[in-house]
Amino acid sequence: MSVKYVYMFSEGTGKMKELLGGKGANLAEMTSLGLPIPEGFTVTTEACTLYNTSGKVMSDEVKAQVDKAIEELEKISQKKFGDTKNPLLVSVRSGSRASMPGMMDTVLNLGLNDEAVEGLAAATNNPRFAYDSYRRFIMMFSDVVIGVSKHYFEVVLDEFKTSKGYKDDLEMSTEDLKELVATFKKIYKDKHGDDFPSDVKGQLYESIAAVFRSWDNPRADYYRRMNDIPYDWGTAVNVQSMVFGNMGETSGTGVIFSRNPATGENKIYGEYMINAQGEDVVAGVRTPKPFEELEKDMPEVYREFLGYSDKLEKHYKDMQDMEMTIENGKLYILQTRSGKRTAAAALRIAVELVDEGLITTKEAVLKVDPKQLDQLLHPTFDPKAIALAKPIGKALPASPGAACGQVYFTSKDAKDAHDRGEKVILVRNETSPEDIEGMAASQGILTVKGGMTSHAAVVARAMGTCCVSGCEEIKMGTKSFELAGCTIKEGDFISLDGSTGLIYNEVIGTVESEISGDFEKLMKWADEHRKLKVRTNADTPEDARKALEFGAEGIGLTRTEHMFFEPDRIPKFRAMIMSDTLEEREAALESIMPFQKKDFVEIYEAMEGRPVTIRLLDPPLHEFVPHSEEDYKVVAGITGKTVEELKAKAAAMHEINPMMGHRGCRLSVTFPEITKMQVRAILEAAIEVKKNKGFNVVPEIMIPLVGEIKEYRFVKNIVDETAKEVFEKMGTTIEYMVGTMIEIPRAALTADAIAKEAEFFSFGTNDLTQLTYGLSRDDAGKILNDYIDNNIYEVDPTARLDRTGVGELIDIACKRGKSTRPDIKLGICGEHGGDPYSIEFCHHVGLDYVSCSPFRVPIARLAAAHAALGAVNER
Ligand code: PEP
Ligand code: MG
């Protein structure tokens, strides 16, 4: 059976995103809604995959189906492809399942050659326009399809204008444009060898292929990785009849959102330009006008557009990002999609759509991307400092947030500075997709040109990075710029307020952001739907309190070794681990026990009786031995040993691979006295809090790095013995639980045996991933980049749970654990516990809770609700 690779817009539906891409599916949907769409067809993502996996050759079958679709388009438009009288011109645009703005390629005005250009001149009665379109097409085709950079053409264009004394493109006459067309064709021939192709079908096949290939280009690759879009999705290609916004003063183009994408306010919001093509707005080459002004310029078109905007929003039940073109007073909708928005806008829109009766609370929960909540938790300026600061300029508030950093002028310099540990503000004339890495490395982005829908604005908003755009007063120099009489050089500090558009020539302190009422509402709805509990990884009372504010329901991991990072504690801890005799160690333990107990008291109090899991000491030794001479001297002062003796001790303790060395429960086996001290602190603190505050704390004592039931049993015996001693001494008892981490593959495989004696499991997926992959946590960074660049791993498995391998071990451990203890409590405390894709897995595998760092608690709550509501985090 032959495969259908090409769909006319009238044949598709809005549900066919996988095959037609988001743009193609929406064009099909809008066609059936009766909106004024320029006609066209979509070449499917399957055709893209076929092309990219069969030696980058377009099959005859695909070509034949494209030919048929062109014939159909000719019939509908009553124009002919390549015609000498009334030629059909088309645009060729990418459109994958997920929107990837500006990452892939586009060719406009396709279908022109030396004859068709005359046809276009005759049909439009506008030879200047026809030759202008032709020279644009030659440049775009050469750049996108053949790889002859548009730079060569731009240089010639600038020289030509200078030689004629023109300032603006509009000053060029038809004759000038004809001359440019000839010069452009010559550049093509000089660089490429062949003549510029005059066969319009050939132009079309080549352009479709180029868009397929652009799925593979480095910036698309980078964007996909950043947004978790799988390589194998491929892109569809939309071929659409051209309509022209650059036919004169009654033509124009615009990008409009049905609500404000920065704040979520229910008010139409956008920009347009008269006498321009769509790319001019997106590229930010000229600064456009606010959409409301169209009411004066073209009142009927304005009202007609409002009607479509409303219709589309009600149909899709979501805020829409629409592109329109007006050709000689006639309005066309070129595309619509769910608009990208800030996290604050996402919450407000979701909540208001519920209030307006358009969606249910379930749908509202599903509308907000958990990962995006990160943005809300970013800092804003310290209100006192900002009140005193004096701005030196104001431009468009393109993406909210506060940023303060050192200025760099190229993407590479920004990235290098970021890698050196600097906070960076990237300043550019305008950004293009090549700048994406520099943008991602920056705290804030400032551009000279471009509006709220320019590349810089759209991409920064999606990244959650502060951006101020279109500051045209800036005069750019070489590695410096001037604004309001100030010269700001590379490396100087400035501050940007992405919510007001203000620019400051000074360092301004930032504070954590406040969360709006919409956030609380949406979180409450999320909580009603989720099954997974959300706990936090907190090592200090402050962390515990912060997490509680974010809605944590308990603590899933307290890393007790992290309680000793402070300068007054670490030397005592070092003295303990470097002791030579039992007496020395016990003395050192006595000196650290009060700290530990006090922290436990405060953590229990902060959690007010919610569950708290405390893990016994698990210090990879290389992280804890002294590093500097100074450190050694301090420990020497405490222990009475010489620096030389301590260095000899450290050398003796040295391990080739500390991550697999003397840590976790192995430490308890060698030095049971450490475990005894910790258990005393854990239980005495719980008894005190129960007595003093009335909280019924049931400490969950967690034994790390277990791989063998006998080793678990050995440590559990110490715990139980010590508990007896504590209860005797204190004259009272409390409940406690003992369980283990599952972070060694052998523990997962023998979980049935372990569960007979362990009351809970917590998956330590950091170590479980390290040990399943055999990939050192300390060295993975260096290796992973190459793996990801070569598409061996799609993502970093230390950040996103590998469902296939590590996930299988988790599944096995859950099943085997439950086979011997059906009510075993199951959780996860590795970093994956805060990652939405991994949380979805945790839900399906039947864990009771996930535990993550405090700032990720809201993300986890929402992700858990998404999982329970059946949303799929695709990869
Ligand atoms: C783990 O291994 O997943 C874990 C939580 O413990 P740590 O990161 O402290 O080794
Ligand atoms: Mg671990």
PDB file of C-alpha atoms in Angstrom, residues 59-227:
ATOM      1  CA  SER A  59      12.006   9.590  -3.219  1.00  0.00           C
ATOM      2  CA  ASP A  60      10.161   9.603  -6.556  1.00  0.00           C
ATOM      3  CA  GLU A  61       6.990   8.781  -4.643  1.00  0.00           C
ATOM      4  CA  VAL A  62       7.234  11.958  -2.546  1.00  0.00           C
ATOM      5  CA  LYS A  63       8.029  14.023  -5.652  1.00  0.00           C
ATOM      6  CA  ALA A  64       5.032  12.605  -7.490  1.00  0.00           C
ATOM      7  CA  GLN A  65       2.720  13.436  -4.601  1.00  0.00           C
ATOM      8  CA  VAL A  66       4.145  16.992  -4.420  1.00  0.00           C
ATOM      9  CA  ASP A  67       3.509  17.379  -8.190  1.00  0.00           C
ATOM     10  CA  LYS A  68      -0.099  16.360  -7.691  1.00  0.00           C
ATOM     11  CA  ALA A  69      -0.582  18.777  -4.841  1.00  0.00           C
ATOM     12  CA  ILE A  70       0.862  21.610  -6.937  1.00  0.00           C
ATOM     13  CA  GLU A  71      -1.640  20.780  -9.707  1.00  0.00           C
ATOM     14  CA  GLU A  72      -4.400  20.956  -7.120  1.00  0.00           C
ATOM     15  CA  LEU A  73      -3.114  24.283  -5.845  1.00  0.00           C
ATOM     16  CA  GLU A  74      -2.992  25.606  -9.399  1.00  0.00           C
ATOM     17  CA  LYS A  75      -6.644  24.685  -9.818  1.00  0.00           C
ATOM     18  CA  ILE A  76      -7.704  26.361  -6.563  1.00  0.00           C
ATOM     19  CA  SER A  77      -5.678  29.528  -7.098  1.00  0.00           C
ATOM     20  CA  GLN A  78      -6.229  29.679 -10.834  1.00  0.00           C
ATOM     21  CA  LYS A  79      -2.563  30.456 -11.205  1.00  0.00           C
ATOM     22  CA  LYS A  80       0.132  28.320 -12.793  1.00  0.00           C
ATOM     23  CA  PHE A  81       3.461  27.350 -11.320  1.00  0.00           C
ATOM     24  CA  GLY A  82       6.226  29.054 -13.375  1.00  0.00           C
ATOM     25  CA  ASP A  83       3.643  30.731 -15.617  1.00  0.00           C
ATOM     26  CA  THR A  84       4.569  33.657 -17.838  1.00  0.00           C
ATOM     27  CA  LYS A  85       1.243  35.407 -17.243  1.00  0.00           C
ATOM     28  CA  ASN A  86      -0.023  34.733 -13.744  1.00  0.00           C
ATOM     29  CA  PRO A  87       2.516  32.620 -11.841  1.00  0.00           C
ATOM     30  CA  LEU A  88       1.781  30.765  -8.649  1.00  0.00           C
ATOM     31  CA  LEU A  89       4.363  31.599  -5.989  1.00  0.00           C
ATOM     32  CA  VAL A  90       4.714  29.615  -2.801  1.00  0.00           C
ATOM     33  CA  SER A  91       6.413  29.743   0.564  1.00  0.00           C
ATOM     34  CA  VAL A  92       8.150  26.650   1.912  1.00  0.00           C
ATOM     35  CA  ARG A  93       8.286  26.492   5.712  1.00  0.00           C
ATOM     36  CA  SER A  94       9.217  24.011   8.377  1.00  0.00           C
ATOM     37  CA  GLY A  95       6.733  22.916  11.033  1.00  0.00           C
ATOM     38  CA  SER A  96       7.526  20.196  13.544  1.00  0.00           C
ATOM     39  CA  ARG A  97       5.267  18.719  16.205  1.00  0.00           C
ATOM     40  CA  ALA A  98       6.637  21.166  18.775  1.00  0.00           C
ATOM     41  CA  SER A  99       7.083  24.770  17.788  1.00  0.00           C
ATOM     42  CA  MET A 100      10.764  25.646  17.299  1.00  0.00           C
ATOM     43  CA  PRO A 101      10.643  29.334  16.408  1.00  0.00           C
ATOM     44  CA  GLY A 102      13.297  30.376  13.920  1.00  0.00           C
ATOM     45  CA  MET A 103      15.364  27.223  14.321  1.00  0.00           C
ATOM     46  CA  MET A 104      14.741  25.735  10.902  1.00  0.00           C
ATOM     47  CA  ASP A 105      14.681  27.112   7.394  1.00  0.00           C
ATOM     48  CA  THR A 106      12.144  28.913   5.245  1.00  0.00           C
ATOM     49  CA  VAL A 107      12.111  29.869   1.564  1.00  0.00           C
ATOM     50  CA  LEU A 108       9.738  32.572   0.315  1.00  0.00           C
ATOM     51  CA  ASN A 109       8.661  33.720  -3.178  1.00  0.00           C
ATOM     52  CA  LEU A 110       9.471  30.347  -4.695  1.00  0.00           C
ATOM     53  CA  GLY A 111       8.419  29.826  -8.298  1.00  0.00           C
ATOM     54  CA  LEU A 112      10.213  32.756  -9.905  1.00  0.00           C
ATOM     55  CA  ASN A 113      12.519  32.592 -12.883  1.00  0.00           C
ATOM     56  CA  ASP A 114      13.293  35.013 -15.726  1.00  0.00           C
ATOM     57  CA  GLU A 115       9.928  34.347 -17.386  1.00  0.00           C
ATOM     58  CA  ALA A 116       7.710  34.051 -14.333  1.00  0.00           C
ATOM     59  CA  VAL A 117       9.016  37.357 -12.967  1.00  0.00           C
ATOM     60  CA  GLU A 118       7.621  39.052 -16.056  1.00  0.00           C
ATOM     61  CA  GLY A 119       4.343  37.221 -15.483  1.00  0.00           C
ATOM     62  CA  LEU A 120       4.247  38.482 -11.903  1.00  0.00           C
ATOM     63  CA  ALA A 121       5.009  42.022 -13.089  1.00  0.00           C
ATOM     64  CA  ALA A 122       2.109  41.821 -15.554  1.00  0.00           C
ATOM     65  CA  ALA A 123      -0.356  40.168 -13.166  1.00  0.00           C
ATOM     66  CA  THR A 124       0.290  42.667 -10.360  1.00  0.00           C
ATOM     67  CA  ASN A 125       0.943  45.554 -12.673  1.00  0.00           C
ATOM     68  CA  ASN A 126       3.918  46.190 -10.448  1.00  0.00           C
ATOM     69  CA  PRO A 127       7.278  45.333 -12.058  1.00  0.00           C
ATOM     70  CA  ARG A 128       9.217  46.862  -9.185  1.00  0.00           C
ATOM     71  CA  PHE A 129       7.535  44.530  -6.732  1.00  0.00           C
ATOM     72  CA  ALA A 130       8.126  41.542  -9.047  1.00  0.00           C
ATOM     73  CA  TYR A 131      11.863  42.168  -9.338  1.00  0.00           C
ATOM     74  CA  ASP A 132      12.148  42.929  -5.638  1.00  0.00           C
ATOM     75  CA  SER A 133      10.555  39.549  -4.905  1.00  0.00           C
ATOM     76  CA  TYR A 134      12.906  37.862  -7.379  1.00  0.00           C
ATOM     77  CA  ARG A 135      16.080  39.273  -5.861  1.00  0.00           C
ATOM     78  CA  ARG A 136      14.892  38.299  -2.372  1.00  0.00           C
ATOM     79  CA  PHE A 137      14.147  34.790  -3.622  1.00  0.00           C
ATOM     80  CA  ILE A 138      17.580  34.342  -5.220  1.00  0.00           C
ATOM     81  CA  MET A 139      19.261  35.375  -2.001  1.00  0.00           C
ATOM     82  CA  MET A 140      17.103  33.187   0.231  1.00  0.00           C
ATOM     83  CA  PHE A 141      17.304  30.121  -2.006  1.00  0.00           C
ATOM     84  CA  SER A 142      21.091  30.465  -2.306  1.00  0.00           C
ATOM     85  CA  ASP A 143      21.513  30.851   1.431  1.00  0.00           C
ATOM     86  CA  VAL A 144      19.062  28.240   2.669  1.00  0.00           C
ATOM     87  CA  VAL A 145      19.118  25.619  -0.038  1.00  0.00           C
ATOM     88  CA  ILE A 146      22.617  25.799  -1.492  1.00  0.00           C
ATOM     89  CA  GLY A 147      24.545  27.238   1.446  1.00  0.00           C
ATOM     90  CA  VAL A 148      25.874  30.308  -0.417  1.00  0.00           C
ATOM     91  CA  SER A 149      25.702  32.726   2.496  1.00  0.00           C
ATOM     92  CA  LYS A 150      23.325  35.658   2.257  1.00  0.00           C
ATOM     93  CA  HIS A 151      26.226  37.754   3.468  1.00  0.00           C
ATOM     94  CA  TYR A 152      27.711  37.869  -0.091  1.00  0.00           C
ATOM     95  CA  PHE A 153      24.443  39.299  -1.378  1.00  0.00           C
ATOM     96  CA  GLU A 154      24.022  41.773   1.437  1.00  0.00           C
ATOM     97  CA  VAL A 155      27.479  43.215   0.871  1.00  0.00           C
ATOM     98  CA  VAL A 156      26.712  43.723  -2.836  1.00  0.00           C
ATOM     99  CA  LEU A 157      23.336  45.233  -1.991  1.00  0.00           C
ATOM    100  CA  ASP A 158      24.911  47.712   0.437  1.00  0.00           C
ATOM    101  CA  GLU A 159      27.628  48.682  -2.061  1.00  0.00           C
ATOM    102  CA  PHE A 160      25.010  49.144  -4.747  1.00  0.00           C
ATOM    103  CA  LYS A 161      22.905  51.416  -2.557  1.00  0.00           C
ATOM    104  CA  THR A 162      25.948  53.442  -1.486  1.00  0.00           C
ATOM    105  CA  SER A 163      27.076  53.874  -5.107  1.00  0.00           C
ATOM    106  CA  LYS A 164      23.651  55.262  -5.953  1.00  0.00           C
ATOM    107  CA  GLY A 165      23.441  57.373  -2.800  1.00  0.00           C
ATOM    108  CA  TYR A 166      20.325  55.506  -1.500  1.00  0.00           C
ATOM    109  CA  LYS A 167      19.571  55.186   2.206  1.00  0.00           C
ATOM    110  CA  ASP A 168      16.510  52.945   2.022  1.00  0.00           C
ATOM    111  CA  ASP A 169      15.673  49.853  -0.055  1.00  0.00           C
ATOM    112  CA  LEU A 170      12.505  51.588  -1.156  1.00  0.00           C
ATOM    113  CA  GLU A 171      14.547  54.072  -3.190  1.00  0.00           C
ATOM    114  CA  MET A 172      15.629  51.352  -5.602  1.00  0.00           C
ATOM    115  CA  SER A 173      13.914  51.485  -8.990  1.00  0.00           C
ATOM    116  CA  THR A 174      12.769  48.573 -11.138  1.00  0.00           C
ATOM    117  CA  GLU A 175      15.862  49.000 -13.283  1.00  0.00           C
ATOM    118  CA  ASP A 176      18.065  48.918 -10.194  1.00  0.00           C
ATOM    119  CA  LEU A 177      16.385  45.730  -9.040  1.00  0.00           C
ATOM    120  CA  LYS A 178      16.795  44.119 -12.453  1.00  0.00           C
ATOM    121  CA  GLU A 179      20.483  44.927 -12.288  1.00  0.00           C
ATOM    122  CA  LEU A 180      20.665  43.409  -8.809  1.00  0.00           C
ATOM    123  CA  VAL A 181      18.911  40.235  -9.977  1.00  0.00           C
ATOM    124  CA  ALA A 182      21.588  39.827 -12.667  1.00  0.00           C
ATOM    125  CA  THR A 183      24.373  40.450 -10.137  1.00  0.00           C
ATOM    126  CA  PHE A 184      22.814  38.044  -7.627  1.00  0.00           C
ATOM    127  CA  LYS A 185      22.597  35.319 -10.258  1.00  0.00           C
ATOM    128  CA  LYS A 186      26.240  35.907 -11.065  1.00  0.00           C
ATOM    129  CA  ILE A 187      27.206  35.560  -7.402  1.00  0.00           C
ATOM    130  CA  TYR A 188      25.277  32.296  -7.354  1.00  0.00           C
ATOM    131  CA  LYS A 189      27.121  31.003 -10.404  1.00  0.00           C
ATOM    132  CA  ASP A 190      30.533  32.141  -9.136  1.00  0.00           C
ATOM    133  CA  LYS A 191      30.070  30.470  -5.776  1.00  0.00           C
ATOM    134  CA  HIS A 192      28.134  27.401  -6.824  1.00  0.00           C
ATOM    135  CA  GLY A 193      29.355  26.668 -10.349  1.00  0.00           C
ATOM    136  CA  ASP A 194      25.961  26.202 -12.015  1.00  0.00           C
ATOM    137  CA  ASP A 195      23.424  28.726 -13.241  1.00  0.00           C
ATOM    138  CA  PHE A 196      20.623  29.691 -10.878  1.00  0.00           C
ATOM    139  CA  PRO A 197      17.924  27.033 -11.391  1.00  0.00           C
ATOM    140  CA  SER A 198      15.064  28.161 -13.600  1.00  0.00           C
ATOM    141  CA  ASP A 199      13.026  24.941 -13.295  1.00  0.00           C
ATOM    142  CA  VAL A 200      10.403  25.826 -10.684  1.00  0.00           C
ATOM    143  CA  LYS A 201       9.649  22.198  -9.771  1.00  0.00           C
ATOM    144  CA  GLY A 202      13.351  21.665  -9.162  1.00  0.00           C
ATOM    145  CA  GLN A 203      13.389  24.759  -6.954  1.00  0.00           C
ATOM    146  CA  LEU A 204      10.525  23.306  -4.963  1.00  0.00           C
ATOM    147  CA  TYR A 205      12.010  19.822  -4.450  1.00  0.00           C
ATOM    148  CA  GLU A 206      15.333  21.353  -3.450  1.00  0.00           C
ATOM    149  CA  SER A 207      13.695  23.702  -0.970  1.00  0.00           C
ATOM    150  CA  ILE A 208      11.604  20.955   0.640  1.00  0.00           C
ATOM    151  CA  ALA A 209      14.765  18.885   0.985  1.00  0.00           C
ATOM    152  CA  ALA A 210      16.602  21.843   2.511  1.00  0.00           C
ATOM    153  CA  VAL A 211      13.909  22.225   5.177  1.00  0.00           C
ATOM    154  CA  PHE A 212      14.154  18.484   5.911  1.00  0.00           C
ATOM    155  CA  ARG A 213      17.909  18.881   6.309  1.00  0.00           C
ATOM    156  CA  SER A 214      17.506  21.893   8.557  1.00  0.00           C
ATOM    157  CA  TRP A 215      16.013  19.526  11.168  1.00  0.00           C
ATOM    158  CA  ASP A 216      19.635  18.440  11.496  1.00  0.00           C
ATOM    159  CA  ASN A 217      21.283  21.865  11.749  1.00  0.00           C
ATOM    160  CA  PRO A 218      23.268  22.711  14.912  1.00  0.00           C
ATOM    161  CA  ARG A 219      20.892  25.373  16.222  1.00  0.00           C
ATOM    162  CA  ALA A 220      17.853  23.109  15.784  1.00  0.00           C
ATOM    163  CA  ASP A 221      19.823  20.388  17.474  1.00  0.00           C
ATOM    164  CA  TYR A 222      20.656  22.630  20.397  1.00  0.00           C
ATOM    165  CA  TYR A 223      17.066  23.857  20.712  1.00  0.00           C
ATOM    166  CA  ARG A 224      15.743  20.306  20.648  1.00  0.00           C
ATOM    167  CA  ARG A 225      18.081  19.283  23.396  1.00  0.00           C
ATOM    168  CA  MET A 226      17.154  22.254  25.525  1.00  0.00           C
ATOM    169  CA  ASN A 227      13.451  21.539  25.078  1.00  0.00           C
TER     170      ASN A 227
END
